[in-house]
mmCIF file of C-alpha atoms in Angstrom:
data_model
loop_
_atom_site.group_PDB
_atom_site.id
_atom_site.type_symbol
_atom_site.label_atom_id
_atom_site.label_comp_id
_atom_site.label_asym_id
_atom_site.label_seq_id
_atom_site.Cartn_x
_atom_site.Cartn_y
_atom_site.Cartn_z
ATOM 1 C CA MET A 1 303.078 36.091 50.976
ATOM 2 C CA THR A 2 306.686 35.091 51.456
ATOM 3 C CA ASN A 3 308.511 34.561 54.738
ATOM 4 C CA GLU A 4 310.854 37.437 53.858
ATOM 5 C CA GLN A 5 308.028 39.994 53.812
ATOM 6 C CA THR A 6 307.942 42.374 56.764
ATOM 7 C CA MET A 7 304.566 42.306 58.506
ATOM 8 C CA MET A 8 303.105 45.729 59.194
ATOM 9 C CA LEU A 9 300.145 44.352 61.161
ATOM 10 C CA GLN A 10 299.381 40.949 62.691
ATOM 11 C CA LEU A 11 296.208 39.863 64.469
ATOM 12 C CA ASN A 12 296.487 36.527 66.254
ATOM 13 C CA ASN A 13 293.342 34.737 67.458
ATOM 14 C CA VAL A 14 291.622 37.983 68.502
ATOM 15 C CA GLU A 15 288.380 37.917 70.471
ATOM 16 C CA VAL A 16 286.260 41.024 71.118
ATOM 17 C CA ILE A 17 283.482 41.369 73.679
ATOM 18 C CA TYR A 18 281.128 44.355 74.049
ATOM 19 C CA ALA A 19 279.676 45.428 77.416
ATOM 20 C CA HIS A 20 281.367 42.417 79.096
ATOM 21 C CA VAL A 21 278.807 39.976 77.658
ATOM 22 C CA ILE A 22 278.334 40.232 73.860
ATOM 23 C CA LEU A 23 280.852 38.176 71.879
ATOM 24 C CA VAL A 24 281.371 39.960 68.554
ATOM 25 C CA LEU A 25 284.638 38.510 67.233
ATOM 26 C CA LYS A 26 286.182 35.113 67.904
ATOM 27 C CA GLY A 27 289.452 33.678 66.643
ATOM 28 C CA VAL A 28 290.299 36.363 64.079
ATOM 29 C CA SER A 29 293.838 36.075 62.693
ATOM 30 C CA LEU A 30 295.232 38.049 59.751
ATOM 31 C CA ASP A 31 298.452 39.570 58.433
ATOM 32 C CA VAL A 32 299.019 42.824 56.548
ATOM 33 C CA PRO A 33 302.468 42.862 54.891
ATOM 34 C CA GLU A 34 304.277 46.181 54.656
ATOM 35 C CA GLY A 35 303.225 48.053 51.510
ATOM 36 C CA ALA A 36 300.189 45.821 50.828
ATOM 37 C CA ILE A 37 296.462 46.399 50.424
ATOM 38 C CA VAL A 38 294.541 43.691 52.282
ATOM 39 C CA ALA A 39 290.757 43.409 51.919
ATOM 40 C CA LEU A 40 288.570 42.300 54.814
ATOM 41 C CA LEU A 41 285.401 40.941 53.256
ATOM 42 C CA GLY A 42 282.087 39.737 54.608
ATOM 43 C CA ALA A 43 278.395 40.500 54.936
ATOM 44 C CA ASN A 44 277.005 43.349 57.008
ATOM 45 C CA GLY A 45 277.359 42.425 60.690
ATOM 46 C CA ALA A 46 280.197 39.942 60.145
ATOM 47 C CA GLY A 47 282.556 41.999 62.320
ATOM 48 C CA LYS A 48 284.628 43.918 59.763
ATOM 49 C CA SER A 49 284.249 47.310 61.457
ATOM 50 C CA THR A 50 284.855 45.759 64.876
ATOM 51 C CA THR A 51 288.111 44.246 63.591
ATOM 52 C CA LEU A 52 289.326 47.661 62.410
ATOM 53 C CA LYS A 53 288.306 49.284 65.703
ATOM 54 C CA ALA A 54 290.164 46.546 67.610
ATOM 55 C CA VAL A 55 293.315 47.569 65.735
ATOM 56 C CA SER A 56 292.819 51.342 66.173
ATOM 57 C CA ASN A 57 291.609 50.942 69.791
ATOM 58 C CA LEU A 58 288.377 52.816 69.117
ATOM 59 C CA LEU A 59 286.513 49.906 70.741
ATOM 60 C CA ARG A 60 286.778 51.408 74.205
ATOM 61 C CA ALA A 61 284.541 54.313 73.208
ATOM 62 C CA GLU A 62 281.821 51.720 72.483
ATOM 63 C CA ARG A 63 282.348 49.625 75.645
ATOM 64 C CA GLY A 64 284.204 46.981 73.694
ATOM 65 C CA GLU A 65 287.525 45.311 74.464
ATOM 66 C CA VAL A 66 289.948 42.737 73.108
ATOM 67 C CA THR A 67 289.655 39.878 75.607
ATOM 68 C CA LYS A 68 291.857 37.258 73.924
ATOM 69 C CA GLY A 69 294.654 37.139 71.388
ATOM 70 C CA SER A 70 297.138 39.805 70.391
ATOM 71 C CA ILE A 71 297.526 42.677 67.922
ATOM 72 C CA GLU A 72 301.023 43.641 66.769
ATOM 73 C CA TYR A 73 302.000 46.635 64.652
ATOM 74 C CA GLN A 74 305.536 46.690 63.276
ATOM 75 C CA GLY A 75 306.425 43.903 65.700
ATOM 76 C CA GLU A 76 305.124 45.745 68.786
ATOM 77 C CA ARG A 77 302.112 44.700 70.838
ATOM 78 C CA VAL A 78 299.593 47.562 70.530
ATOM 79 C CA ASP A 79 296.211 46.323 71.791
ATOM 80 C CA LYS A 80 296.714 48.149 75.121
ATOM 81 C CA LEU A 81 297.781 51.481 73.593
ATOM 82 C CA THR A 82 295.496 54.512 73.250
ATOM 83 C CA CYS A 83 294.099 55.744 69.929
ATOM 84 C CA ASN A 84 296.418 58.761 70.194
ATOM 85 C CA ASP A 85 299.479 56.530 70.590
ATOM 86 C CA LEU A 86 298.540 54.612 67.451
ATOM 87 C CA VAL A 87 297.958 57.765 65.403
ATOM 88 C CA LYS A 88 301.415 58.975 66.401
ATOM 89 C CA LYS A 89 302.809 55.628 65.211
ATOM 90 C CA GLY A 90 301.142 56.168 61.825
ATOM 91 C CA VAL A 91 297.959 54.069 62.120
ATOM 92 C CA ILE A 92 294.928 56.084 60.952
ATOM 93 C CA GLN A 93 291.337 54.854 60.733
ATOM 94 C CA VAL A 94 288.878 56.283 58.205
ATOM 95 C CA MET A 95 285.517 55.503 59.768
ATOM 96 C CA GLU A 96 282.462 54.153 58.005
ATOM 97 C CA GLY A 97 280.155 57.055 57.167
ATOM 98 C CA ARG A 98 282.936 59.630 56.628
ATOM 99 C CA HIS A 99 282.453 61.615 59.898
ATOM 100 C CA CYS A 100 283.451 65.015 58.531
ATOM 101 C CA PHE A 101 283.136 68.158 60.649
ATOM 102 C CA GLU A 102 280.152 69.557 58.777
ATOM 103 C CA HIS A 103 280.483 73.164 59.978
ATOM 104 C CA LEU A 104 284.166 73.375 58.975
ATOM 105 C CA SER A 105 285.336 74.009 55.420
ATOM 106 C CA VAL A 106 286.874 71.212 53.361
ATOM 107 C CA GLU A 107 290.355 72.654 53.928
ATOM 108 C CA GLU A 108 289.795 73.055 57.673
ATOM 109 C CA ASN A 109 288.708 69.389 57.803
ATOM 110 C CA LEU A 110 291.895 68.371 56.006
ATOM 111 C CA LEU A 111 294.068 70.410 58.376
ATOM 112 C CA THR A 112 292.575 68.623 61.414
ATOM 113 C CA GLY A 113 294.359 65.514 60.124
ATOM 114 C CA ALA A 114 297.713 67.175 60.811
ATOM 115 C CA TYR A 115 296.753 68.149 64.368
ATOM 116 C CA THR A 116 298.734 65.345 66.048
ATOM 117 C CA ARG A 117 301.887 65.931 63.986
ATOM 118 C CA LYS A 118 304.845 67.869 65.299
ATOM 119 C CA ALA A 119 305.411 69.463 61.911
ATOM 120 C CA SER A 120 306.328 72.951 60.764
ATOM 121 C CA ASN A 121 303.874 75.155 58.890
ATOM 122 C CA ARG A 122 305.908 74.540 55.741
ATOM 123 C CA GLU A 123 305.690 70.736 56.152
ATOM 124 C CA ILE A 124 301.928 70.927 56.709
ATOM 125 C CA SER A 125 301.554 73.235 53.704
ATOM 126 C CA ASN A 126 303.526 70.761 51.552
ATOM 127 C CA GLN A 127 301.368 67.885 52.804
ATOM 128 C CA LEU A 128 298.207 69.872 51.993
ATOM 129 C CA GLU A 129 299.509 70.496 48.478
ATOM 130 C CA LYS A 130 300.199 66.768 48.091
ATOM 131 C CA THR A 131 296.678 65.960 49.331
ATOM 132 C CA TYR A 132 295.149 68.281 46.732
ATOM 133 C CA HIS A 133 297.307 66.540 44.101
ATOM 134 C CA TYR A 134 295.588 63.224 44.911
ATOM 135 C CA PHE A 135 292.162 64.830 45.408
ATOM 136 C CA PRO A 136 292.024 67.702 42.855
ATOM 137 C CA ARG A 137 288.245 67.945 43.236
ATOM 138 C CA LEU A 138 288.753 69.094 46.848
ATOM 139 C CA LEU A 139 290.912 72.020 45.763
ATOM 140 C CA ASP A 140 287.942 73.490 43.869
ATOM 141 C CA ILE A 141 285.644 73.256 46.922
ATOM 142 C CA ARG A 142 288.215 73.891 49.670
ATOM 143 C CA ARG A 143 286.270 76.888 51.084
ATOM 144 C CA THR A 144 282.905 75.062 51.106
ATOM 145 C CA ALA A 145 281.489 73.743 54.402
ATOM 146 C CA ALA A 146 281.830 69.951 54.459
ATOM 147 C CA GLY A 147 278.136 69.601 55.325
ATOM 148 C CA TYR A 148 277.188 70.947 51.876
ATOM 149 C CA ILE A 149 279.282 68.631 49.691
ATOM 150 C CA SER A 150 278.325 65.243 48.227
ATOM 151 C CA GLY A 151 278.885 61.873 49.899
ATOM 152 C CA GLY A 152 281.683 61.052 47.471
ATOM 153 C CA GLU A 153 283.418 64.356 48.189
ATOM 154 C CA GLN A 154 283.037 63.734 51.937
ATOM 155 C CA GLN A 155 284.703 60.348 51.475
ATOM 156 C CA MET A 156 287.571 62.116 49.700
ATOM 157 C CA VAL A 157 287.807 64.602 52.597
ATOM 158 C CA ALA A 158 287.979 61.709 55.093
ATOM 159 C CA LEU A 159 290.737 59.996 53.092
ATOM 160 C CA GLY A 160 292.554 63.292 52.529
ATOM 161 C CA ARG A 161 292.381 64.051 56.253
ATOM 162 C CA ALA A 162 294.011 60.657 56.930
ATOM 163 C CA LEU A 163 296.739 61.472 54.399
ATOM 164 C CA MET A 164 297.440 64.770 56.207
ATOM 165 C CA ALA A 165 298.496 62.723 59.268
ATOM 166 C CA ASN A 166 301.361 61.260 57.205
ATOM 167 C CA PRO A 167 300.188 57.662 57.742
ATOM 168 C CA LYS A 168 302.106 54.431 57.399
ATOM 169 C CA MET A 169 298.878 52.437 57.531
ATOM 170 C CA ILE A 170 295.237 53.349 56.876
ATOM 171 C CA LEU A 171 292.310 51.309 58.215
ATOM 172 C CA LEU A 172 289.574 52.064 55.685
ATOM 173 C CA ASP A 173 286.015 51.116 56.626
ATOM 174 C CA GLU A 174 283.376 50.624 53.894
ATOM 175 C CA PRO A 175 284.555 53.400 51.534
ATOM 176 C CA SER A 176 282.010 52.463 48.836
ATOM 177 C CA MET A 177 278.958 52.720 51.097
ATOM 178 C CA GLY A 178 276.217 54.866 49.556
ATOM 179 C CA LEU A 179 278.317 55.999 46.595
ATOM 180 C CA ALA A 180 277.660 55.795 42.841
ATOM 181 C CA PRO A 181 279.764 53.181 40.988
ATOM 182 C CA GLN A 182 281.788 55.834 39.147
ATOM 183 C CA LEU A 183 282.786 57.508 42.430
ATOM 184 C CA VAL A 184 283.623 54.140 43.971
ATOM 185 C CA GLU A 185 286.022 53.423 41.080
ATOM 186 C CA GLU A 186 287.593 56.858 41.517
ATOM 187 C CA ILE A 187 288.140 56.446 45.261
ATOM 188 C CA PHE A 188 289.570 52.950 44.935
ATOM 189 C CA GLY A 189 291.858 54.249 42.186
ATOM 190 C CA ILE A 190 293.167 56.856 44.634
ATOM 191 C CA VAL A 191 293.668 54.147 47.285
ATOM 192 C CA LYS A 192 295.809 52.170 44.829
ATOM 193 C CA GLU A 193 297.781 55.295 43.925
ATOM 194 C CA LEU A 194 298.446 56.140 47.592
ATOM 195 C CA ASN A 195 299.604 52.578 48.159
ATOM 196 C CA GLN A 196 301.960 52.563 45.190
ATOM 197 C CA LYS A 197 303.344 56.115 45.358
ATOM 198 C CA GLU A 198 303.216 56.929 49.076
ATOM 199 C CA LYS A 199 303.852 53.327 50.256
ATOM 200 C CA VAL A 200 300.832 53.440 52.574
ATOM 201 C CA SER A 201 299.620 49.996 53.692
ATOM 202 C CA PHE A 202 295.842 49.474 53.797
ATOM 203 C CA LEU A 203 293.490 47.177 55.707
ATOM 204 C CA LEU A 204 290.244 47.676 53.837
ATOM 205 C CA ALA A 205 286.852 46.528 55.169
ATOM 206 C CA GLU A 206 284.387 46.298 52.296
ATOM 207 C CA GLN A 207 281.132 44.552 51.330
ATOM 208 C CA ASN A 208 281.726 45.180 47.623
ATOM 209 C CA THR A 209 283.972 42.168 46.982
ATOM 210 C CA THR A 210 284.482 42.832 43.267
ATOM 211 C CA VAL A 211 285.838 46.360 43.631
ATOM 212 C CA ALA A 212 287.885 45.524 46.765
ATOM 213 C CA LEU A 213 289.685 42.594 45.164
ATOM 214 C CA LYS A 214 290.522 44.705 42.095
ATOM 215 C CA VAL A 215 292.936 46.759 44.207
ATOM 216 C CA ALA A 216 293.830 44.354 47.035
ATOM 217 C CA ASN A 217 296.834 42.048 47.048
ATOM 218 C CA PHE A 218 294.686 39.465 48.819
ATOM 219 C CA GLY A 219 291.673 39.242 51.105
ATOM 220 C CA TYR A 220 290.223 37.600 54.192
ATOM 221 C CA ILE A 221 286.556 36.631 54.577
ATOM 222 C CA LEU A 222 284.788 37.034 57.920
ATOM 223 C CA GLU A 223 281.820 34.802 58.572
#
């Protein structure tokens, strides 16, 4: 990292407490430069998911809160904003476990990603076409209910749905979980392509250190 690099995201000495008593994170500081892929590594339970939720402000839904430190996105303090505010600013979280709408088709799931955008039908149609370009497998199953597709395909739907929101930054939580090695390679290849071609910055929480560091510019380890 050089001093000239613009920082997309900065966490400074962040502490997170759940239910007013359970200390989950303490003293977490990290930087994500604009246009970079940064890996957040550590064992299960180290606090990787909590760190991502602190950024996206999904903590409140789980009775968690940032009690110390600061979180800045593009130079603006954001730890008091709502999830909706952050999505509108281009910060999208892809949750661990995919969280697809199982009763909706693949294409309907993708279109939910554009729900917050003030975009014309043509712009959304163009974005959908671009999403199918990165995830050609989804085009073949676009009419299938998401509950009937494989775990790897659901992960692609979750990533594609994030892409439909026209993100500047994606918080990606454990994308390799439960997937075969070949699918993991494919998904991480798409992450690298989105970073290089669409200029999307990534903060990537992952237990699989080897595959994460293949695509990341650098990484942080949570203990």
